[in-house]
Short mmCIF file of C-alpha atoms and ligand atoms in Angstrom, two decimals:
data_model
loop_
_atom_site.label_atom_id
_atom_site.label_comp_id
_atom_site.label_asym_id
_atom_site.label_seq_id
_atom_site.Cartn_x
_atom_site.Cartn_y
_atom_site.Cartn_z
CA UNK A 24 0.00 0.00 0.00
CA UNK A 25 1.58 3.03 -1.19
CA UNK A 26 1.41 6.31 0.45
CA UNK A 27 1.09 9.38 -1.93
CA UNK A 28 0.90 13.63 -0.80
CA UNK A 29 -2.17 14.97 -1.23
CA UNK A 30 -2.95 17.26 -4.61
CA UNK A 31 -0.72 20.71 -4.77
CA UNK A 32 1.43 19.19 -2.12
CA UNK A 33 4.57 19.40 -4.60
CA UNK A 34 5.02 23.27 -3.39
CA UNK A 35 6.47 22.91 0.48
CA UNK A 36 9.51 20.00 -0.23
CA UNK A 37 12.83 20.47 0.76
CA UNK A 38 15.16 23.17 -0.88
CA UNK A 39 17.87 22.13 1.72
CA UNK A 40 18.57 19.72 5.00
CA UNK A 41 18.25 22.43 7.46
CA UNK A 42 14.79 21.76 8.16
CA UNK A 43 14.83 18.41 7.77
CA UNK A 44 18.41 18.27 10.41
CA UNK A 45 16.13 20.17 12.81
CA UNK A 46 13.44 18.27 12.84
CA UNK A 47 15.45 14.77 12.92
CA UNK A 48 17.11 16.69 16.49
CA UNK A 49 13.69 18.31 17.33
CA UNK A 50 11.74 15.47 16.94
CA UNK A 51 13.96 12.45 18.26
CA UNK A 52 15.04 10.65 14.84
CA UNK A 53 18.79 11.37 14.40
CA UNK A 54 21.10 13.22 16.78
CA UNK A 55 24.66 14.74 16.53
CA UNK A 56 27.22 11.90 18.01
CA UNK A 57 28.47 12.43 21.31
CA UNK A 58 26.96 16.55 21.15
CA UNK A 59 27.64 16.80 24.97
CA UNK A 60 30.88 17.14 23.80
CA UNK A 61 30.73 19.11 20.79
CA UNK A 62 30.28 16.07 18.69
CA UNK A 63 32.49 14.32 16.19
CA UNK A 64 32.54 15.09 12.60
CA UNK A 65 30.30 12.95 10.09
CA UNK A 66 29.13 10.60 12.72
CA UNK A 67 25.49 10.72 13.96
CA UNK A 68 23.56 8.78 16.90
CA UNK A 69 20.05 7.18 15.93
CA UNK A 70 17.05 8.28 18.34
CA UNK A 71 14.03 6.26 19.30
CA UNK A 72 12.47 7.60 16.05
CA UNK A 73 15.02 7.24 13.84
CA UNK A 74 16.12 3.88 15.07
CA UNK A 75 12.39 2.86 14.50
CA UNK A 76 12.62 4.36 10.90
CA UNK A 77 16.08 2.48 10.04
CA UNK A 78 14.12 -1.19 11.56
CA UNK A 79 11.36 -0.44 9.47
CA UNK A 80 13.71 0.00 6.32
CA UNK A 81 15.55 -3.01 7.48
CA UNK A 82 12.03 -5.37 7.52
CA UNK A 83 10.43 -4.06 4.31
CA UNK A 84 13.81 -4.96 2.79
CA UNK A 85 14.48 -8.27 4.39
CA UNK A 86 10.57 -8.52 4.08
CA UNK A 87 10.77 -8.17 0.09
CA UNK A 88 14.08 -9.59 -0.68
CA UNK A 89 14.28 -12.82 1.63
CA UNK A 90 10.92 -13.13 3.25
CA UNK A 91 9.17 -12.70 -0.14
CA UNK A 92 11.35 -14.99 -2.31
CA UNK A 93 12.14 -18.26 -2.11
CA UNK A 94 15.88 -17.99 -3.45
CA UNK A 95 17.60 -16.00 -1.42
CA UNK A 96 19.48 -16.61 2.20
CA UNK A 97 19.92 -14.32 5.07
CA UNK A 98 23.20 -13.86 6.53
CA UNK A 99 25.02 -12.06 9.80
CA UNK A 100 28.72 -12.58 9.13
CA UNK A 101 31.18 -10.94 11.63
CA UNK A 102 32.89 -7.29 11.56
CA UNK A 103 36.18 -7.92 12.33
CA UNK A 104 37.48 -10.92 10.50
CA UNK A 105 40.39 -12.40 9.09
CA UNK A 106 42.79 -9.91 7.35
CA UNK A 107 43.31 -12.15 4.22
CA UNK A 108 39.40 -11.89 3.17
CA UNK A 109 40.51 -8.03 2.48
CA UNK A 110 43.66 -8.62 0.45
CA UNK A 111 42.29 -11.23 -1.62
CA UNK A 112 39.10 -8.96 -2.38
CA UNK A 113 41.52 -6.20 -3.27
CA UNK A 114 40.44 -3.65 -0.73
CA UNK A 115 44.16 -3.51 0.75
CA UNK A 116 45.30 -2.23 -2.64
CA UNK A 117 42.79 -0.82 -4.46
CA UNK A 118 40.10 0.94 -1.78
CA UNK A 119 42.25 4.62 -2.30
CA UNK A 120 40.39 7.76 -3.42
CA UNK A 121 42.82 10.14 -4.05
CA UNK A 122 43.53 13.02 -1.41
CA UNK A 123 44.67 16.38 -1.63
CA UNK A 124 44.92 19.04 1.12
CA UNK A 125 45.32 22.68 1.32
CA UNK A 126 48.70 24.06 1.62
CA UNK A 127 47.23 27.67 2.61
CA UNK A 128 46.05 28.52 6.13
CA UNK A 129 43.19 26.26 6.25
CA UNK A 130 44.29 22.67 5.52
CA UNK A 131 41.32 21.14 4.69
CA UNK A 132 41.46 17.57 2.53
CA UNK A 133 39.78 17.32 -0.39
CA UNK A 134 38.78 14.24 -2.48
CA UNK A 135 40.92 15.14 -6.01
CA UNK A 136 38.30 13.78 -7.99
CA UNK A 137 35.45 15.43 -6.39
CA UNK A 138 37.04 19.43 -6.78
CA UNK A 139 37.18 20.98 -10.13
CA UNK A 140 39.94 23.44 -9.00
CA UNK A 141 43.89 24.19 -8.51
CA UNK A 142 43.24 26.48 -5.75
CA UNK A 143 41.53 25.46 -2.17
CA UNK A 144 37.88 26.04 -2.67
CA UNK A 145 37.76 27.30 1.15
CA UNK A 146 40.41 29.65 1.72
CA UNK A 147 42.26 29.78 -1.50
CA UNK A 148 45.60 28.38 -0.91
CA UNK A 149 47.60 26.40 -3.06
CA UNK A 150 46.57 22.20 -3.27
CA UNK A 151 49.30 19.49 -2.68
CA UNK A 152 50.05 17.03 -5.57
CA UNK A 153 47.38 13.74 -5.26
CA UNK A 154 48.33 10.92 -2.99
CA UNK A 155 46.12 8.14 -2.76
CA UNK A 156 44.53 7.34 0.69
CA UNK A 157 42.92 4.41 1.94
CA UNK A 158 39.95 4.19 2.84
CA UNK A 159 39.55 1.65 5.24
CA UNK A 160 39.50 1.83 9.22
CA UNK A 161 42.45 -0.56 10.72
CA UNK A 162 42.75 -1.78 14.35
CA UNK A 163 44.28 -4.31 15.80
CA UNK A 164 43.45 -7.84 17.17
CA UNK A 165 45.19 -8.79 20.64
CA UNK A 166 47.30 -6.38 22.84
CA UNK A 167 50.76 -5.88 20.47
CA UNK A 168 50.45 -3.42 17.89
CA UNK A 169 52.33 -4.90 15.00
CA UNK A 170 51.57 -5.68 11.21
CA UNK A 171 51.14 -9.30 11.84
CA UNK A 172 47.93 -8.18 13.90
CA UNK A 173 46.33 -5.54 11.50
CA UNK A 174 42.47 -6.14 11.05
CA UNK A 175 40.05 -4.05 9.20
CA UNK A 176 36.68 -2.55 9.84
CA UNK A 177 34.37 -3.85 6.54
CA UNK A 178 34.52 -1.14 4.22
CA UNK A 179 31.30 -3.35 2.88
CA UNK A 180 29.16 -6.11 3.75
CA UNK A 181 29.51 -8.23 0.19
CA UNK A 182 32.73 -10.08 1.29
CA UNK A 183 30.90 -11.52 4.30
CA UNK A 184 28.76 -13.50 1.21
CA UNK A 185 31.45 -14.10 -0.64
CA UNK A 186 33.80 -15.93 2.07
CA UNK A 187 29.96 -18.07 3.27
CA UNK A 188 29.37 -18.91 -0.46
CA UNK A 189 30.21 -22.57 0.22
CA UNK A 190 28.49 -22.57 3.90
CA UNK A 191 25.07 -21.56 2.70
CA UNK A 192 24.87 -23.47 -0.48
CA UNK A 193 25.60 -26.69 1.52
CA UNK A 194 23.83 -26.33 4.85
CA UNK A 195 20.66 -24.68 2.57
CA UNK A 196 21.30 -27.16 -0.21
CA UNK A 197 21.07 -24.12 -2.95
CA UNK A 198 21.80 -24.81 -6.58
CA UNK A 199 22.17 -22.14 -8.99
CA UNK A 200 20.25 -19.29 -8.87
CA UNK A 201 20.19 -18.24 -5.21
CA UNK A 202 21.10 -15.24 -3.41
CA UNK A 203 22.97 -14.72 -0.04
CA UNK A 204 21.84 -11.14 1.72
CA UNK A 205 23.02 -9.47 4.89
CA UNK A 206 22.34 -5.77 6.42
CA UNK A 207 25.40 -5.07 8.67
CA UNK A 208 27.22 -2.09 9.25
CA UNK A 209 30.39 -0.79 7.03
CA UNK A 210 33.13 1.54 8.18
CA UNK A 211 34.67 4.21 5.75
CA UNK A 212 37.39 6.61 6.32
CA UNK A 213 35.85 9.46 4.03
CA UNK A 214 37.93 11.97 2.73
CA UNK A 215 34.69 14.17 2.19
CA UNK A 216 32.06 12.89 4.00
CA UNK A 217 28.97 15.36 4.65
CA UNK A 218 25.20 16.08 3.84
CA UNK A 219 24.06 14.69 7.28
CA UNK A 220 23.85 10.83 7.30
CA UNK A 221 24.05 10.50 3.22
CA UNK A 222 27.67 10.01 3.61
CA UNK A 223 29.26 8.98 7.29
CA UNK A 224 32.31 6.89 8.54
CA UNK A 225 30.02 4.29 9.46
CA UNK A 226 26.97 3.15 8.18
CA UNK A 227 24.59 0.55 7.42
CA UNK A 228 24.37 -1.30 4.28
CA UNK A 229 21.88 -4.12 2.68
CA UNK A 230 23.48 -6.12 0.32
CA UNK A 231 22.71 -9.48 -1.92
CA UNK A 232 24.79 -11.41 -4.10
CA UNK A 233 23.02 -13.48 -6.13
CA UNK A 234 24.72 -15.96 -7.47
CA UNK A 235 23.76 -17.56 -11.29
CA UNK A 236 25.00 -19.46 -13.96
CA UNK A 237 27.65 -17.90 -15.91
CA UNK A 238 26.09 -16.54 -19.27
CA UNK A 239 22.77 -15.90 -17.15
CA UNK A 240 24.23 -12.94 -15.39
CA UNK A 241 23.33 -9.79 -17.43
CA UNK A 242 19.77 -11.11 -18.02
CA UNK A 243 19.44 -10.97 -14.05
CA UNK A 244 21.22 -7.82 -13.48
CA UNK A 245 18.30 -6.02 -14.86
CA UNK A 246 15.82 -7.55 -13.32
CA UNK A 247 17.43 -6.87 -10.25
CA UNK A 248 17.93 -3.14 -11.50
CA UNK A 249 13.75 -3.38 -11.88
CA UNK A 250 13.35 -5.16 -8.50
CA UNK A 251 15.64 -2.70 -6.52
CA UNK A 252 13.47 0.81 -8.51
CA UNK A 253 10.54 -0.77 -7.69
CA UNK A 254 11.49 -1.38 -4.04
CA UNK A 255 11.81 2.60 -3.52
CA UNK A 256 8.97 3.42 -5.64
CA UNK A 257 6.59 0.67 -4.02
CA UNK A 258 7.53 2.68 -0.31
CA UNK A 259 6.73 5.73 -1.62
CA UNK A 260 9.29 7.45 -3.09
CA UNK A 261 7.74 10.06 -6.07
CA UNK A 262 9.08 8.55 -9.22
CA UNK A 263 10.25 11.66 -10.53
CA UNK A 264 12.77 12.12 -8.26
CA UNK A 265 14.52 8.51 -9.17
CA UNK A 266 16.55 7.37 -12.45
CA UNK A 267 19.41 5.42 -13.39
CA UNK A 268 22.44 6.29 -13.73
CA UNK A 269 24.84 3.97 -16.12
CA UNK A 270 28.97 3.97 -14.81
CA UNK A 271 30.82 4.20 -18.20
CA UNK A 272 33.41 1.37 -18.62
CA UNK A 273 36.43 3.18 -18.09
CA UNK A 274 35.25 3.93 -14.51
CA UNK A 275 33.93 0.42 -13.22
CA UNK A 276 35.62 -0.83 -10.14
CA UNK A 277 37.81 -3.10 -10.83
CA UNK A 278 35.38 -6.57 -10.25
CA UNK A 279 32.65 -4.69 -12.26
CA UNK A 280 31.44 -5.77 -15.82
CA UNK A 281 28.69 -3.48 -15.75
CA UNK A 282 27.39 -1.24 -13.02
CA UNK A 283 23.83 0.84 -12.30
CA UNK A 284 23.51 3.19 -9.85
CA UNK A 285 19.72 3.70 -8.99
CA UNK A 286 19.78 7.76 -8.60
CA UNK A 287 17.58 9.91 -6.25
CA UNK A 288 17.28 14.21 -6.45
CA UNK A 289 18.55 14.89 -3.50
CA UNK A 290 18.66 18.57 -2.65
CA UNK A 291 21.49 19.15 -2.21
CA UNK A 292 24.79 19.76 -4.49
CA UNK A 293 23.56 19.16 -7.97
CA UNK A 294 20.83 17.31 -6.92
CA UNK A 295 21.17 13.64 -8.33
CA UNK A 296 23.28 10.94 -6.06
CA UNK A 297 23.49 7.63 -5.29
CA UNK A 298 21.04 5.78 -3.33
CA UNK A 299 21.78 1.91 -4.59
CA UNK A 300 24.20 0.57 -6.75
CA UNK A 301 23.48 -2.71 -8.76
CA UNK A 302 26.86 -4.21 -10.17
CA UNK A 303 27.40 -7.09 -12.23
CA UNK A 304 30.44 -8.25 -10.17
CA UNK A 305 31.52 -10.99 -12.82
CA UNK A 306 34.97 -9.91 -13.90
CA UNK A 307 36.54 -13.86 -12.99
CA UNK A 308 37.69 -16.09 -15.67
CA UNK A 309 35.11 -17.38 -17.88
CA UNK A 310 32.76 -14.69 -16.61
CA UNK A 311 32.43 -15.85 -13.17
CA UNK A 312 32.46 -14.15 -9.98
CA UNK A 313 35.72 -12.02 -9.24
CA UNK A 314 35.48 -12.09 -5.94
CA UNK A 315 35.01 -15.96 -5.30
CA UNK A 316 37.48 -16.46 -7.75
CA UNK A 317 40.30 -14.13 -5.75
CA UNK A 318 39.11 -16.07 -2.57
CA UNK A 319 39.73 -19.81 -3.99
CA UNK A 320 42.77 -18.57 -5.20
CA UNK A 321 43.73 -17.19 -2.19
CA UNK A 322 42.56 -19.63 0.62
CA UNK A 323 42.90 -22.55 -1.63
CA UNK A 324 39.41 -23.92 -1.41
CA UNK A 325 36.84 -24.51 -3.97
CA UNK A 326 34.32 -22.24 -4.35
CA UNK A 327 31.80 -23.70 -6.60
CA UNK A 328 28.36 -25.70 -7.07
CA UNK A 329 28.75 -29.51 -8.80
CA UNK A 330 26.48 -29.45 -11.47
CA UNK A 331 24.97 -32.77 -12.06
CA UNK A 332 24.20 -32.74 -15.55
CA UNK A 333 27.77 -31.46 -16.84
CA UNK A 334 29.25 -33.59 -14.55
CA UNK A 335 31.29 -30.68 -13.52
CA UNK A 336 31.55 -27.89 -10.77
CA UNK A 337 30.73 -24.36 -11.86
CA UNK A 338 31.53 -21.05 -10.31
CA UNK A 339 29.06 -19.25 -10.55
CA UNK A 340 28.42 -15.77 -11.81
CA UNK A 341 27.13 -12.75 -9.22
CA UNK A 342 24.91 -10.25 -9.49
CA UNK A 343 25.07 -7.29 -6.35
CA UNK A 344 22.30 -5.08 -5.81
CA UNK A 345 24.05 -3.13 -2.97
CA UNK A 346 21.50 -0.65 -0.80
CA UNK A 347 22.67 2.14 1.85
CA UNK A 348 20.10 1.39 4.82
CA UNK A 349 21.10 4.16 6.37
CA UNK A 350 21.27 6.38 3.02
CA UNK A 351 17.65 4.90 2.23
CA UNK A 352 16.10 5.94 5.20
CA UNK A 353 17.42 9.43 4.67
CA UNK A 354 15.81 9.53 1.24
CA UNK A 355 12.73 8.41 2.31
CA UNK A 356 12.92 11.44 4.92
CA UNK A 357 13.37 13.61 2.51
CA UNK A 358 10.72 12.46 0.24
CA UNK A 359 8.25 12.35 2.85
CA UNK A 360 8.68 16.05 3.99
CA UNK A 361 6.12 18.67 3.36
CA UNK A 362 5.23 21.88 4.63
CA UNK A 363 1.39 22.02 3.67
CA UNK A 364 -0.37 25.30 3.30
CA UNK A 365 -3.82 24.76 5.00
CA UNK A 366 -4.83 28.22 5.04
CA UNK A 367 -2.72 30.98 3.48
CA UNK A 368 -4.52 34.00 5.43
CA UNK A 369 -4.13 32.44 8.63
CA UNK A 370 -0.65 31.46 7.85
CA UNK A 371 -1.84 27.86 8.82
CA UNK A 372 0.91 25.53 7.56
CA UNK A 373 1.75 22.08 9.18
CA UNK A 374 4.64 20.27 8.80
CA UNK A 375 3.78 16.69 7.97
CA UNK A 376 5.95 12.78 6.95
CA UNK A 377 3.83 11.45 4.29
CA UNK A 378 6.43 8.07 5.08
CA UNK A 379 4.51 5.12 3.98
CA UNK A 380 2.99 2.76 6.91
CA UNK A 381 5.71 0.11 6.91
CA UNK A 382 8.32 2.53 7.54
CA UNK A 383 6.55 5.05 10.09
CA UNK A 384 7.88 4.56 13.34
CA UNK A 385 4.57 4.56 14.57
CA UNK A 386 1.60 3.42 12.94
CA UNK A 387 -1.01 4.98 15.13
CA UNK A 388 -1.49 6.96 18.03
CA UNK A 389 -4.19 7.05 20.53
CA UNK A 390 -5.44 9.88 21.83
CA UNK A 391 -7.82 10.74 24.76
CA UNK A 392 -9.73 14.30 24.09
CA UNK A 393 -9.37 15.18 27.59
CA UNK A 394 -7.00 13.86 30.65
CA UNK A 395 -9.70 15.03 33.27
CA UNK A 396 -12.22 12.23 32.55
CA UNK A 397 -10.66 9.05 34.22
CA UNK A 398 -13.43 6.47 32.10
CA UNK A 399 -12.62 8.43 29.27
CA UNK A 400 -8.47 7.79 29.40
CA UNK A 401 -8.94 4.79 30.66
CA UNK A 402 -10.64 3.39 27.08
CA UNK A 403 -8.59 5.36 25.62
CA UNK A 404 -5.73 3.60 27.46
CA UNK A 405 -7.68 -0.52 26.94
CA UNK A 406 -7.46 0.84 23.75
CA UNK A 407 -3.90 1.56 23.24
CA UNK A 408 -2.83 -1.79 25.60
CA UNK A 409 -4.83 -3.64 22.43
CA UNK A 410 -3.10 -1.86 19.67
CA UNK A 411 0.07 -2.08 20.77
CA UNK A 412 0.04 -5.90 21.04
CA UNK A 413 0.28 -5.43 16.79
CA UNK A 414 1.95 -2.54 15.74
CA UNK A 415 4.47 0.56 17.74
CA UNK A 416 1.41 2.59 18.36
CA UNK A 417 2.33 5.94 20.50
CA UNK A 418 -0.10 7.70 23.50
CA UNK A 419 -0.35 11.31 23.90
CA UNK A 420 -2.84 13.46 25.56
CA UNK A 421 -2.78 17.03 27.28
CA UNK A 422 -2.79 19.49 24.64
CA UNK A 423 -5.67 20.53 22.34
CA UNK A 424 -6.19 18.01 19.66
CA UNK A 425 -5.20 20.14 16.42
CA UNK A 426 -1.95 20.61 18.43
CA UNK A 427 -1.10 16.62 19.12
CA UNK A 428 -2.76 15.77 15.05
CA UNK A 429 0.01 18.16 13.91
CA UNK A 430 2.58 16.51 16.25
CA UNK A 431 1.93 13.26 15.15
CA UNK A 432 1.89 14.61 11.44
CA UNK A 433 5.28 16.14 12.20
CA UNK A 434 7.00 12.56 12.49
CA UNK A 435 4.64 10.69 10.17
CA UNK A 436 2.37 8.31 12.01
CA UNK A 437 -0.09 7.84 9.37
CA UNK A 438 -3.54 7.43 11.44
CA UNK A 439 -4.54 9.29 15.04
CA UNK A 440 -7.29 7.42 17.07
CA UNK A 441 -9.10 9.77 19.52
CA UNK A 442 -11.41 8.77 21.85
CA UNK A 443 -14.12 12.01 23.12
CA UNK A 444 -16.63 12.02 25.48
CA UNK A 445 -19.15 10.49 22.76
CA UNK A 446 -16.99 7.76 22.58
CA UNK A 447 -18.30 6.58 26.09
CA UNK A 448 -21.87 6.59 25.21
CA UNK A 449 -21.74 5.17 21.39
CA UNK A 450 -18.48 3.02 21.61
CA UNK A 451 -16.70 4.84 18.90
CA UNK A 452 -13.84 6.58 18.37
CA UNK A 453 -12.13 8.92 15.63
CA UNK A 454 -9.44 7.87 13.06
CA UNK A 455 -8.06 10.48 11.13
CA UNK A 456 -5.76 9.77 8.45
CA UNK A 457 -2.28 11.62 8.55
CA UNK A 458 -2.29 12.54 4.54
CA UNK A 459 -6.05 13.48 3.86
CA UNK A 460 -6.98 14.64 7.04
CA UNK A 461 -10.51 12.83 6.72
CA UNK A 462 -12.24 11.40 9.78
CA UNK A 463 -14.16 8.73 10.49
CA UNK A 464 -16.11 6.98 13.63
CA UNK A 465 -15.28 3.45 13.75
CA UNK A 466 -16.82 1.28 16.67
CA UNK A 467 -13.88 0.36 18.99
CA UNK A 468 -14.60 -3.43 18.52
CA UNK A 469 -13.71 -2.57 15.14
CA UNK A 470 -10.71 -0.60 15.13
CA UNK A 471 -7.79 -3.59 15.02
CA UNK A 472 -9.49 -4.98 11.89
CA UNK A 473 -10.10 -1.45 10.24
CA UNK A 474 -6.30 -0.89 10.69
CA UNK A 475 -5.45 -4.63 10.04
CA UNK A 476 -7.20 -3.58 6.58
CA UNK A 477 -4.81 -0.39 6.38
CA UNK A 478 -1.57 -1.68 7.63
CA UNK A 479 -1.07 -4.64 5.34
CA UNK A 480 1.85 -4.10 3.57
N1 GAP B 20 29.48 -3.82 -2.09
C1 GAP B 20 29.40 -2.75 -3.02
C2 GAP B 20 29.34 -1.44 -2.38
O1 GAP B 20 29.61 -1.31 -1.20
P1 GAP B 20 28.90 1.09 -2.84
O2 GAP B 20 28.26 1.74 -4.03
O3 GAP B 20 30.23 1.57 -2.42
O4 GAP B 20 28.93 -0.46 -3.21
C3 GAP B 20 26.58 0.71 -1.70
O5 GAP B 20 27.91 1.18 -1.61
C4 GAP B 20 25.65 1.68 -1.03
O6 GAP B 20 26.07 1.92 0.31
C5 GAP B 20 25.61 3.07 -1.68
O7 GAP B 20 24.72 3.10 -2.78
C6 GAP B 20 25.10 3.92 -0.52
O8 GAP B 20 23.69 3.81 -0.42
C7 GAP B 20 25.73 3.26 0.69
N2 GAP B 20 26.96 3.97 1.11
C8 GAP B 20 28.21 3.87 0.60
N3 GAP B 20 29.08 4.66 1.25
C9 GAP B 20 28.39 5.29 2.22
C10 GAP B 20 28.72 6.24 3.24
N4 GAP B 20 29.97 6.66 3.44
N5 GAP B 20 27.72 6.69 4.05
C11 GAP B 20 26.44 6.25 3.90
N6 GAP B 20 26.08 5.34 2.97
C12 GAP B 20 27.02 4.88 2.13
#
């Protein structure tokens, strides 16, 4: 069920992040890290909305990719793991991006492919010649600090499949096509991180790699270029502010035959960025995968499914739709946001998250008209108990109702229950919807199944 604004809602969306940073902090979704003590650059903390938000992105994808499908294997392989997986994967040499800073007064680092200048942008100074930089975090395993014990925080989550290839299609007895998928975090040391969570040190990502039959590969890798758009587009997201994006040969990393970056207008810089990116990750011999390839090589063991009928094991090709969960649910922020005249004389405008029902953090909340009328809260309050047993479904009383419908509008929880002093003679209540604003009495036995109805995504 797909949430859409209401008619001549296009006019009050986002120009910028300010408002949308302010009311992530305002309103409990995403915080500055550590801001008792000033905070740390490009890291944020999740609040008990925004951690709602990011589980509810995390479901409806595990929901639609694994839940939903009968070929495809969920995964939770560990952070920190053996050193080897990272070298043979060819993250040790080849995660760089290219760094130059500011000679001048500032020093400030700049990624060299992201500035179109010779001169620092900020203060003017001369630039340094490129060096390249690498990218990912290193620690250490075990108290002495030496290069034997060097470990890596995952720069992504797709090696974690790659090195469990063999586990899963054994203990799950998979043949050819099946997909492994995890959501796990990933660690980044960006040279130009910024625009709030869209790009952090650390992050969450939701990735699948689907393994096929070599030859079968670029048939799949669209329709997993169609799956992933119509993920976004089935939660919500306004189609016009989505397209592909095509990676031209010359710059395709270096395991990539062909690569499609599923696009959103963001606004911010100029506008289009990265919100998925779907690779066809089938650079091995014979058009195979390139990473299980580098890993047989490297640890020796086989990597492959026996294929009855050829009498023969194949390695199999790999398709990797790779989502941001964290980038996602910033995007669907964003496209949710509206600042709705209702009435231009009074200056009535309300601030509302049209965020489709499987990703609100809460789906409903109840609301007694009055907290002076102990029958009345307490239906109000059987009422919420029952709810709750189903979905996150928030309380809130004390202030005028148009006050608490715009609060609840504010972070996006698409229907408001409120129970009124007719409620105790007729055994109804109100449910207003979030996006139309319509009302309607429902009886109160009623009210689970009317949602039920509403909810089912
Ligand atoms: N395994 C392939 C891979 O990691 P990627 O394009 O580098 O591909 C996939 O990353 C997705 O992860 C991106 O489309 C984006 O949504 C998210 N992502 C990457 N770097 C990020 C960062 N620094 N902060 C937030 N999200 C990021």
């Amino acid at each position: 069920m797909a949430t859409s604004a209401p008619a001549g809602a296009a006019s009050g969306r986002l120009d910028d992040l300010s408002k949308l940073v302010a009311l992530c902090k305002r309103r409990g979704f995403i915080f500055p890290s550590a801001e008792i003590y000033g905070g740390f650059a490009n890291t944020y903390d999740y609040g008990p909305l925004g951690t709602l938000l990011k589980n509810n992105v995390r479901d409806a994808w595990v929901r639609d990719n694994v839940q939903r499908r009968d070929d495809v294997e969920l995964i939770d392989a560990a952070l920190i793991t053996a050193p080897k997986v990272w070298v043979a994967s060819g993250h040790v040499a080849q995660f760089n991006d290219p760094l130059v800073q500011c000679l001048g007064e500032c020093k400030n680092r700049y990624r060299a492919d992201q500035i179109d200048a010779t001169q620092c942008p900020n203060c003017g100074g001369p630039l340094s010649e490129p060096r390249m930089f690498n990218t990912m975090f290193k620690t250490q395993v075990g108290p002495v600090e030496d290069a034997e014990n060097v470990a890596y925080l995952p720069p992504e989550t797709a090696q974690g499949m790659f090195v469990n290839f063999a586990n899963v299609a054994t203990t799950m007895r998979r043949k050819l096509p099946f997909g492994i998928a995890q959501i796990r975090k990933s660690f980044r040391n960006e040279i130009t991180p910024g625009n709030f969570v869209f790009r952090t040190l650390e992050f969450e990502q939701m990735e699948i790699e689907y393994f096929v039959e070599p030859g079968t590969d670029e048939q799949w890798f669209e329709e997993w270029v169609s799956a992933r758009e119509r993920w976004y587009l089935g939660l919500g997201i306004r189609p016009e502010n989505v397209r592909r994006y095509e990676h031209p040969q010359e710059a395709l990393a270096h395991y990539s035959k062909r690569t499609i970056d599923i696009e959103y207008h963001f606004p911010f810089g100029d506008g289009w960025g990265e919100l998925e990116g779907i690779a066809n990750r089938s650079k091995g011999p014979d058009g195979s995968s390139w990473d299980l390839w580098q890993h047989e090589q490297s640890s020796g063991e086989r990597l492959s499914l026996y294929d009855e009928a050829r009498k023969q094991h194949v390695r199999p090709a790999v398709v990797e739709p790779a989502a941001g969960l964290t980038r996602a649910a910033l995007t669907f922020l964003i496209d949710a946001y509206e600042e709705q005249v209702l009435d231009a004389d009074k200056q009535d405008v309300r601030t509302v998250l049209h965020l489709h029902p499987a990703l609100a953090p809460y789906k409903v909340c109840v609301l007694p008209l009055t907290r002076n009328k102990p029958d009345l809260v307490r239906t109000a309050r059987e009422l919420y108990e029952s709810l709750r047993r189903r979905w996150m479904v928030t309380f809130d009383s004390g202030s005028g109702i148009g006050k608490l419908y715009r609060r609840q509008d504010e972070i996006g929880t698409p229907y408001c229950v409120t129970v009124d002093f007719q409620s105790l003679d007729d055994q109804q209540v109100t449910i207003r919807d979030r996006d139309s604003m319509d009302q309607v009495r429902v009886p109160i036995a009623e009210v689970r199944d009317w949602l039920d109805e509403r909810l089912d995504y």
